[in-house]
């Protein structure tokens, strides 16, 4: 049996890798090839194109990489035509994957979609294509199952794979020791994203906000004004805050260090690699780029502030097309703003510091957010998404 898997982003690459491993546990004779990244390669997929490494963010990102994507699309069609896999598994990435679905279907190849395009965000125009070209949807949100059933599309809710992935490597106490968190200190963590564009747009703002917050937090009760131009005596204030920045594997550490130096935060913010879940697990509050990390924080019951900033062109187009009120997945699922969102012109150090201060030492507010996040986590289903998806795939594709 030969299966072609396509993942176009780092998160999709990880979910694809876990799905491949679960399929192999059931049937070790399945051969995998596809488009993806390092995670799928390590899981045993013969990667024909590193699609997950192309930095796509918004409509301008698509335009900048148009010719690379076009070449990748044409090459993918050639592989499908020449190698005739038994099935194609598509993981999110709809602009690319729905074109492949159409071509694969024309060749008589079984098409399975794992992790649905967010048709509930962008409107339902893509559902007609899914009806035509996809044999089965394996969805990760329960409401998606009803959506596709209403259109008579074969669908199965398998739960969200993030529930299986988000596992801290150490206990809270061990993490405090590992990161050198002292008694009485609280952690403010930074997750500025996994794309270079996100780092450039968001990290300078986050870093400056940390510096402003650190100066004010010790003096909150005395009503000290929020300012980035305080005198040298405030530089010496001993804050009860620790700042940890989670470095994505796709981002250069030097790039991050250079930005922190530019903002005068190189001695304030500690850069940490490969400990994302441990950082989230001990954070009083996290400043996060909109994306998968919002659900990872939800799984660990970590309050957060979601920030999103993209090019003006992308934002204008998105506002014209998007059919929902919120951008963060916890808020989308809750159908209300349970965590603060700062978008575009509101992504400033002043606003971010202001919102951080409102939450950071407010135990009542933190408890309220945690309670709401616990409710959202229940909506993600139960553990074992990749295992359920693997069984569904093999039931569709038989030797």
Short mmCIF file of C-alpha atoms in Angstrom, two decimals:
data_model
loop_
_atom_site.label_atom_id
_atom_site.label_comp_id
_atom_site.label_asym_id
_atom_site.label_seq_id
_atom_site.Cartn_x
_atom_site.Cartn_y
_atom_site.Cartn_z
CA UNK A 1 0.00 0.00 0.00
CA UNK A 2 1.29 3.46 -0.92
CA UNK A 3 -0.05 6.67 0.61
CA UNK A 4 0.86 10.23 -0.37
CA UNK A 5 0.68 12.79 2.50
CA UNK A 6 0.70 16.57 2.06
CA UNK A 7 1.34 19.07 4.87
CA UNK A 8 2.12 22.68 4.07
CA UNK A 9 2.89 24.12 7.50
CA UNK A 10 5.02 23.16 10.51
CA UNK A 11 1.99 22.22 12.62
CA UNK A 12 0.61 20.13 9.75
CA UNK A 13 4.00 18.46 9.39
CA UNK A 14 3.86 17.43 13.06
CA UNK A 15 0.28 16.13 12.84
CA UNK A 16 1.11 14.30 9.62
CA UNK A 17 4.09 12.62 11.27
CA UNK A 18 1.98 11.40 14.19
CA UNK A 19 -0.69 10.07 11.82
CA UNK A 20 1.94 8.18 9.80
CA UNK A 21 3.34 6.58 12.96
CA UNK A 22 -0.13 5.44 14.04
CA UNK A 23 -0.85 3.94 10.62
CA UNK A 24 2.46 2.07 10.74
CA UNK A 25 1.54 0.61 14.13
CA UNK A 26 -1.50 -0.96 12.52
CA UNK A 27 0.07 -1.87 9.17
CA UNK A 28 3.86 -1.74 8.96
CA UNK A 29 3.85 -2.50 5.23
CA UNK A 30 2.39 0.86 4.18
CA UNK A 31 4.79 2.99 2.14
CA UNK A 32 4.62 6.76 2.58
CA UNK A 33 5.73 9.56 0.31
CA UNK A 34 4.69 13.16 0.18
CA UNK A 35 5.21 16.85 0.76
CA UNK A 36 6.05 18.04 4.27
CA UNK A 37 9.01 18.74 6.52
CA UNK A 38 11.44 17.27 9.04
CA UNK A 39 8.82 15.70 11.30
CA UNK A 40 7.24 13.65 8.51
CA UNK A 41 10.69 12.69 7.23
CA UNK A 42 11.63 11.38 10.68
CA UNK A 43 8.38 9.40 10.76
CA UNK A 44 9.46 7.58 7.60
CA UNK A 45 7.86 9.62 4.82
CA UNK A 46 9.82 9.90 1.58
CA UNK A 47 9.68 13.71 1.30
CA UNK A 48 9.63 14.78 -2.33
CA UNK A 49 9.28 18.51 -1.59
CA UNK A 50 9.74 20.42 1.69
CA UNK A 51 6.47 22.29 1.43
CA UNK A 52 6.26 22.93 5.18
CA UNK A 53 9.40 25.08 5.01
CA UNK A 54 7.99 27.66 2.58
CA UNK A 55 7.24 30.77 4.69
CA UNK A 56 3.62 31.51 3.81
CA UNK A 57 1.82 34.13 5.90
CA UNK A 58 -1.24 35.83 4.48
CA UNK A 59 -2.03 36.73 0.90
CA UNK A 60 1.23 38.63 0.37
CA UNK A 61 3.15 35.52 1.40
CA UNK A 62 1.32 33.54 -1.27
CA UNK A 63 2.13 36.15 -3.91
CA UNK A 64 5.83 36.23 -2.97
CA UNK A 65 6.09 32.45 -3.26
CA UNK A 66 3.69 31.98 -6.16
CA UNK A 67 6.17 30.47 -8.63
CA UNK A 68 7.63 28.07 -6.04
CA UNK A 69 4.13 26.92 -5.10
CA UNK A 70 3.16 26.56 -8.76
CA UNK A 71 6.23 24.43 -9.40
CA UNK A 72 5.47 22.32 -6.33
CA UNK A 73 1.87 21.84 -7.49
CA UNK A 74 2.87 20.71 -10.98
CA UNK A 75 5.52 18.35 -9.60
CA UNK A 76 2.99 16.88 -7.18
CA UNK A 77 0.61 16.10 -10.04
CA UNK A 78 3.42 14.37 -11.92
CA UNK A 79 4.21 12.19 -8.89
CA UNK A 80 0.57 11.23 -8.45
CA UNK A 81 0.26 10.37 -12.14
CA UNK A 82 3.49 8.35 -12.28
CA UNK A 83 3.39 6.57 -8.90
CA UNK A 84 -0.38 6.07 -8.52
CA UNK A 85 -0.64 5.94 -4.71
CA UNK A 86 -3.62 4.15 -3.18
CA UNK A 87 -4.64 7.27 -1.29
CA UNK A 88 -3.80 10.91 -0.72
CA UNK A 89 -4.04 12.38 2.78
CA UNK A 90 -4.39 16.15 2.76
CA UNK A 91 -3.64 18.13 5.93
CA UNK A 92 -5.23 21.61 6.10
CA UNK A 93 -3.44 24.01 3.59
CA UNK A 94 -6.56 24.33 1.39
CA UNK A 95 -5.29 26.64 -1.35
CA UNK A 96 -2.82 23.95 -2.42
CA UNK A 97 -4.54 20.79 -1.22
CA UNK A 98 -7.93 21.31 -2.83
CA UNK A 99 -6.22 21.60 -6.23
CA UNK A 100 -4.45 18.32 -5.54
CA UNK A 101 -7.74 16.77 -4.40
CA UNK A 102 -9.31 17.59 -7.75
CA UNK A 103 -6.42 16.08 -9.70
CA UNK A 104 -6.14 12.98 -7.49
CA UNK A 105 -9.85 12.36 -7.87
CA UNK A 106 -9.51 12.52 -11.67
CA UNK A 107 -6.94 9.70 -11.40
CA UNK A 108 -9.26 7.57 -9.27
CA UNK A 109 -7.13 7.98 -6.14
CA UNK A 110 -8.90 7.93 -2.77
CA UNK A 111 -8.79 11.42 -1.20
CA UNK A 112 -8.89 11.81 2.59
CA UNK A 113 -8.75 15.20 4.29
CA UNK A 114 -7.32 15.23 7.84
CA UNK A 115 -7.73 18.59 9.64
CA UNK A 116 -10.35 20.48 7.69
CA UNK A 117 -9.87 23.84 6.01
CA UNK A 118 -11.47 26.48 8.20
CA UNK A 119 -14.54 26.85 6.01
CA UNK A 120 -16.38 28.27 9.03
CA UNK A 121 -13.93 31.21 9.01
CA UNK A 122 -13.72 31.99 5.30
CA UNK A 123 -17.28 31.15 4.30
CA UNK A 124 -18.56 27.94 2.80
CA UNK A 125 -17.43 28.37 -0.81
CA UNK A 126 -14.86 25.57 -0.48
CA UNK A 127 -17.46 23.05 0.68
CA UNK A 128 -18.62 22.50 -2.90
CA UNK A 129 -15.09 21.50 -3.89
CA UNK A 130 -14.87 19.19 -0.90
CA UNK A 131 -18.17 17.59 -1.91
CA UNK A 132 -16.78 16.90 -5.39
CA UNK A 133 -13.24 15.79 -4.69
CA UNK A 134 -12.89 14.46 -1.12
CA UNK A 135 -13.94 10.92 -0.19
CA UNK A 136 -13.83 11.49 3.57
CA UNK A 137 -13.22 14.33 6.02
CA UNK A 138 -11.49 13.57 9.33
CA UNK A 139 -12.26 16.62 11.44
CA UNK A 140 -10.83 17.87 14.72
CA UNK A 141 -13.72 20.00 16.02
CA UNK A 142 -17.11 18.50 16.86
CA UNK A 143 -19.07 21.30 15.19
CA UNK A 144 -17.28 20.56 11.91
CA UNK A 145 -18.82 17.09 11.87
CA UNK A 146 -22.33 18.54 11.85
CA UNK A 147 -21.34 21.11 9.24
CA UNK A 148 -20.19 18.46 6.75
CA UNK A 149 -23.06 16.11 7.53
CA UNK A 150 -25.45 18.92 6.59
CA UNK A 151 -23.84 18.83 3.14
CA UNK A 152 -23.91 15.01 2.95
CA UNK A 153 -20.13 14.78 2.99
CA UNK A 154 -18.66 11.61 4.60
CA UNK A 155 -17.10 12.81 7.85
CA UNK A 156 -15.74 11.54 11.16
CA UNK A 157 -14.84 13.57 14.24
CA UNK A 158 -11.54 12.22 15.61
CA UNK A 159 -10.75 14.90 18.21
CA UNK A 160 -7.97 17.46 18.22
CA UNK A 161 -4.40 16.08 17.87
CA UNK A 162 -3.05 18.84 20.10
CA UNK A 163 -4.42 16.89 23.10
CA UNK A 164 -1.89 14.13 22.43
CA UNK A 165 1.01 16.45 21.73
CA UNK A 166 0.85 18.94 24.61
CA UNK A 167 2.78 17.12 27.33
CA UNK A 168 5.24 19.00 29.58
CA UNK A 169 8.50 17.13 30.02
CA UNK A 170 8.79 17.93 33.74
CA UNK A 171 6.66 18.75 36.76
CA UNK A 172 5.92 22.34 37.72
CA UNK A 173 8.39 22.22 40.62
CA UNK A 174 11.11 20.71 38.44
CA UNK A 175 10.44 23.37 35.80
CA UNK A 176 10.86 26.13 38.41
CA UNK A 177 14.24 24.66 39.30
CA UNK A 178 15.22 24.13 35.66
CA UNK A 179 14.47 27.73 34.67
CA UNK A 180 15.75 29.21 37.93
CA UNK A 181 12.39 30.64 38.97
CA UNK A 182 12.69 31.96 42.52
CA UNK A 183 10.05 31.91 45.25
CA UNK A 184 7.54 34.69 44.67
CA UNK A 185 8.40 35.12 41.00
CA UNK A 186 5.76 34.77 38.29
CA UNK A 187 6.42 33.95 34.65
CA UNK A 188 5.35 36.02 31.67
CA UNK A 189 6.11 33.99 28.54
CA UNK A 190 6.49 35.10 24.93
CA UNK A 191 5.48 33.03 21.91
CA UNK A 192 6.07 35.42 18.99
CA UNK A 193 5.50 32.80 16.28
CA UNK A 194 7.26 30.33 14.03
CA UNK A 195 7.49 32.46 10.88
CA UNK A 196 10.11 35.11 10.21
CA UNK A 197 7.44 37.69 9.37
CA UNK A 198 5.77 37.13 12.74
CA UNK A 199 9.06 37.56 14.59
CA UNK A 200 9.80 40.84 12.81
CA UNK A 201 6.33 42.26 13.43
CA UNK A 202 5.56 40.96 16.91
CA UNK A 203 8.76 40.40 18.89
CA UNK A 204 9.89 44.06 19.08
CA UNK A 205 6.45 44.98 20.44
CA UNK A 206 6.43 42.09 22.91
CA UNK A 207 9.95 42.87 24.12
CA UNK A 208 9.23 46.55 24.65
CA UNK A 209 5.98 45.67 26.45
CA UNK A 210 7.91 43.37 28.80
CA UNK A 211 10.31 46.17 29.70
CA UNK A 212 7.42 48.55 30.36
CA UNK A 213 5.50 45.98 32.39
CA UNK A 214 8.53 45.02 34.49
CA UNK A 215 9.01 48.64 35.52
CA UNK A 216 5.41 49.12 36.58
CA UNK A 217 4.35 45.81 38.16
CA UNK A 218 6.18 46.41 41.50
CA UNK A 219 4.51 49.82 41.82
CA UNK A 220 1.00 48.98 40.61
CA UNK A 221 -0.63 49.48 44.00
CA UNK A 222 0.81 52.97 44.33
CA UNK A 223 -0.74 54.00 41.02
CA UNK A 224 2.51 54.65 39.16
CA UNK A 225 1.85 55.70 35.55
CA UNK A 226 2.77 53.39 32.68
CA UNK A 227 5.66 54.85 30.70
CA UNK A 228 8.69 53.70 28.78
CA UNK A 229 10.62 56.84 29.71
CA UNK A 230 11.00 56.34 33.46
CA UNK A 231 14.13 57.50 35.23
CA UNK A 232 17.11 55.33 36.03
CA UNK A 233 15.82 54.57 39.55
CA UNK A 234 12.97 52.55 38.06
CA UNK A 235 15.43 50.53 36.00
CA UNK A 236 16.67 49.13 39.30
CA UNK A 237 13.27 48.08 40.63
CA UNK A 238 13.20 44.43 41.59
CA UNK A 239 10.23 42.91 39.76
CA UNK A 240 8.45 39.73 40.76
CA UNK A 241 8.41 38.80 37.05
CA UNK A 242 10.47 36.43 34.95
CA UNK A 243 10.36 36.60 31.17
CA UNK A 244 10.84 33.46 29.08
CA UNK A 245 10.77 33.46 25.28
CA UNK A 246 10.01 30.21 23.47
CA UNK A 247 12.18 29.94 20.36
CA UNK A 248 10.54 28.10 17.48
CA UNK A 249 12.86 25.60 15.71
CA UNK A 250 12.23 27.39 12.41
CA UNK A 251 13.61 30.69 13.76
CA UNK A 252 17.25 31.73 14.08
CA UNK A 253 18.32 32.36 17.65
CA UNK A 254 20.59 35.16 16.45
CA UNK A 255 17.67 36.94 14.83
CA UNK A 256 15.80 36.89 18.13
CA UNK A 257 18.88 37.97 20.10
CA UNK A 258 19.43 40.91 17.74
CA UNK A 259 15.86 42.12 18.26
CA UNK A 260 16.17 41.83 22.04
CA UNK A 261 19.42 43.81 21.94
CA UNK A 262 17.76 46.50 19.81
CA UNK A 263 15.00 46.78 22.42
CA UNK A 264 17.44 46.75 25.35
CA UNK A 265 15.98 43.48 26.66
CA UNK A 266 18.86 41.06 26.19
CA UNK A 267 19.35 40.76 29.96
CA UNK A 268 15.64 40.82 30.77
CA UNK A 269 14.22 38.06 28.55
CA UNK A 270 15.63 34.52 28.55
CA UNK A 271 15.49 32.62 25.26
CA UNK A 272 14.51 28.95 25.69
CA UNK A 273 14.64 26.19 23.08
CA UNK A 274 12.62 22.94 22.96
CA UNK A 275 10.65 23.53 26.19
CA UNK A 276 7.47 25.18 24.92
CA UNK A 277 5.03 23.13 26.98
CA UNK A 278 7.10 23.41 30.14
CA UNK A 279 7.16 27.18 29.72
CA UNK A 280 3.40 27.38 29.16
CA UNK A 281 2.78 25.10 32.13
CA UNK A 282 4.45 27.51 34.59
CA UNK A 283 3.32 30.79 32.99
CA UNK A 284 1.01 33.11 34.85
CA UNK A 285 0.29 34.72 31.48
CA UNK A 286 1.50 34.13 27.91
CA UNK A 287 1.77 36.64 25.06
CA UNK A 288 1.12 34.56 21.96
CA UNK A 289 0.94 34.97 18.20
CA UNK A 290 -2.38 33.81 16.81
CA UNK A 291 -2.17 30.15 15.79
CA UNK A 292 -1.77 26.64 17.17
CA UNK A 293 -0.09 27.88 20.35
CA UNK A 294 -3.43 29.34 21.47
CA UNK A 295 -4.85 25.81 21.71
CA UNK A 296 -1.65 24.50 23.31
CA UNK A 297 -2.03 27.14 26.00
CA UNK A 298 -5.71 26.17 26.34
CA UNK A 299 -4.76 22.53 26.94
CA UNK A 300 -2.47 23.64 29.79
CA UNK A 301 -5.05 26.10 31.16
CA UNK A 302 -2.67 29.03 30.66
CA UNK A 303 -4.18 32.54 30.40
CA UNK A 304 -2.98 34.40 27.32
CA UNK A 305 -3.14 37.57 25.27
CA UNK A 306 -3.39 36.87 21.53
CA UNK A 307 -1.66 39.26 19.13
CA UNK A 308 -1.99 39.32 15.36
CA UNK A 309 -0.40 41.68 12.87
CA UNK A 310 0.02 41.17 9.16
CA UNK A 311 0.42 43.32 6.04
CA UNK A 312 -2.26 45.93 5.42
CA UNK A 313 -3.23 44.21 2.15
CA UNK A 314 -3.69 40.83 3.82
CA UNK A 315 -5.67 42.36 6.66
CA UNK A 316 -8.04 44.27 4.35
CA UNK A 317 -8.70 41.17 2.24
CA UNK A 318 -9.20 39.05 5.35
CA UNK A 319 -11.71 41.47 6.84
CA UNK A 320 -13.70 41.33 3.61
CA UNK A 321 -13.74 37.52 3.57
CA UNK A 322 -13.76 36.41 7.21
CA UNK A 323 -17.17 35.43 8.55
CA UNK A 324 -16.40 35.28 12.27
CA UNK A 325 -15.89 37.88 14.98
CA UNK A 326 -12.72 36.56 16.63
CA UNK A 327 -9.30 35.45 15.41
CA UNK A 328 -8.14 33.31 18.37
CA UNK A 329 -9.32 29.70 18.43
CA UNK A 330 -10.25 29.72 22.16
CA UNK A 331 -12.53 32.70 21.53
CA UNK A 332 -13.92 31.20 18.33
CA UNK A 333 -14.83 27.98 20.12
CA UNK A 334 -16.25 29.79 23.15
CA UNK A 335 -18.14 32.22 20.87
CA UNK A 336 -17.01 35.09 23.08
CA UNK A 337 -13.78 36.84 24.05
CA UNK A 338 -12.45 34.85 26.98
CA UNK A 339 -8.86 35.93 26.27
CA UNK A 340 -7.82 39.37 25.05
CA UNK A 341 -7.10 39.84 21.34
CA UNK A 342 -4.97 42.70 19.99
CA UNK A 343 -5.04 43.12 16.22
CA UNK A 344 -3.15 45.29 13.72
CA UNK A 345 -2.99 48.93 14.92
CA UNK A 346 -3.72 47.81 18.49
CA UNK A 347 -0.52 45.74 18.54
CA UNK A 348 1.59 48.34 20.32
CA UNK A 349 3.89 47.98 23.29
CA UNK A 350 1.72 50.38 25.28
CA UNK A 351 -1.51 48.46 24.68
CA UNK A 352 0.14 45.10 25.24
CA UNK A 353 1.75 46.26 28.49
CA UNK A 354 -1.55 47.80 29.61
CA UNK A 355 -3.48 44.56 29.01
CA UNK A 356 -0.73 42.50 30.66
CA UNK A 357 -0.83 44.63 33.79
CA UNK A 358 -4.62 44.31 34.00
CA UNK A 359 -4.31 40.52 34.20
CA UNK A 360 -0.91 39.62 35.63
CA UNK A 361 -1.47 40.31 39.34
CA UNK A 362 -5.27 39.97 39.23
CA UNK A 363 -5.89 36.54 40.76
CA UNK A 364 -9.65 36.79 40.26
CA UNK A 365 -9.29 37.57 36.55
CA UNK A 366 -6.78 34.75 36.08
CA UNK A 367 -9.13 32.29 37.80
CA UNK A 368 -11.99 33.37 35.51
CA UNK A 369 -9.87 32.88 32.38
CA UNK A 370 -8.71 29.45 33.56
CA UNK A 371 -12.30 28.37 34.15
CA UNK A 372 -13.31 29.45 30.64
CA UNK A 373 -10.29 27.72 29.07
CA UNK A 374 -11.16 24.47 30.86
CA UNK A 375 -14.56 24.61 29.17
CA UNK A 376 -12.98 25.15 25.75
CA UNK A 377 -10.64 22.20 26.27
CA UNK A 378 -13.65 19.92 26.71
CA UNK A 379 -14.78 20.93 23.20
CA UNK A 380 -11.59 19.44 21.72
CA UNK A 381 -12.74 15.88 22.34
CA UNK A 382 -10.65 13.12 23.84
CA UNK A 383 -7.07 11.99 23.34
CA UNK A 384 -6.10 9.63 20.52
CA UNK A 385 -6.93 11.76 17.45
CA UNK A 386 -4.08 10.38 15.33
CA UNK A 387 -4.93 6.81 16.29
CA UNK A 388 -8.60 7.28 15.36
CA UNK A 389 -7.60 8.98 12.12
CA UNK A 390 -5.22 6.10 11.29
CA UNK A 391 -7.99 3.54 11.68
CA UNK A 392 -10.29 5.65 9.51
CA UNK A 393 -7.63 5.94 6.78
CA UNK A 394 -6.97 2.20 6.68
CA UNK A 395 -10.69 1.46 6.57
CA UNK A 396 -10.85 3.59 3.42
CA UNK A 397 -7.77 2.08 1.76
CA UNK A 398 -7.50 -1.69 1.53
CA UNK A 399 -5.02 -3.87 -0.32
#
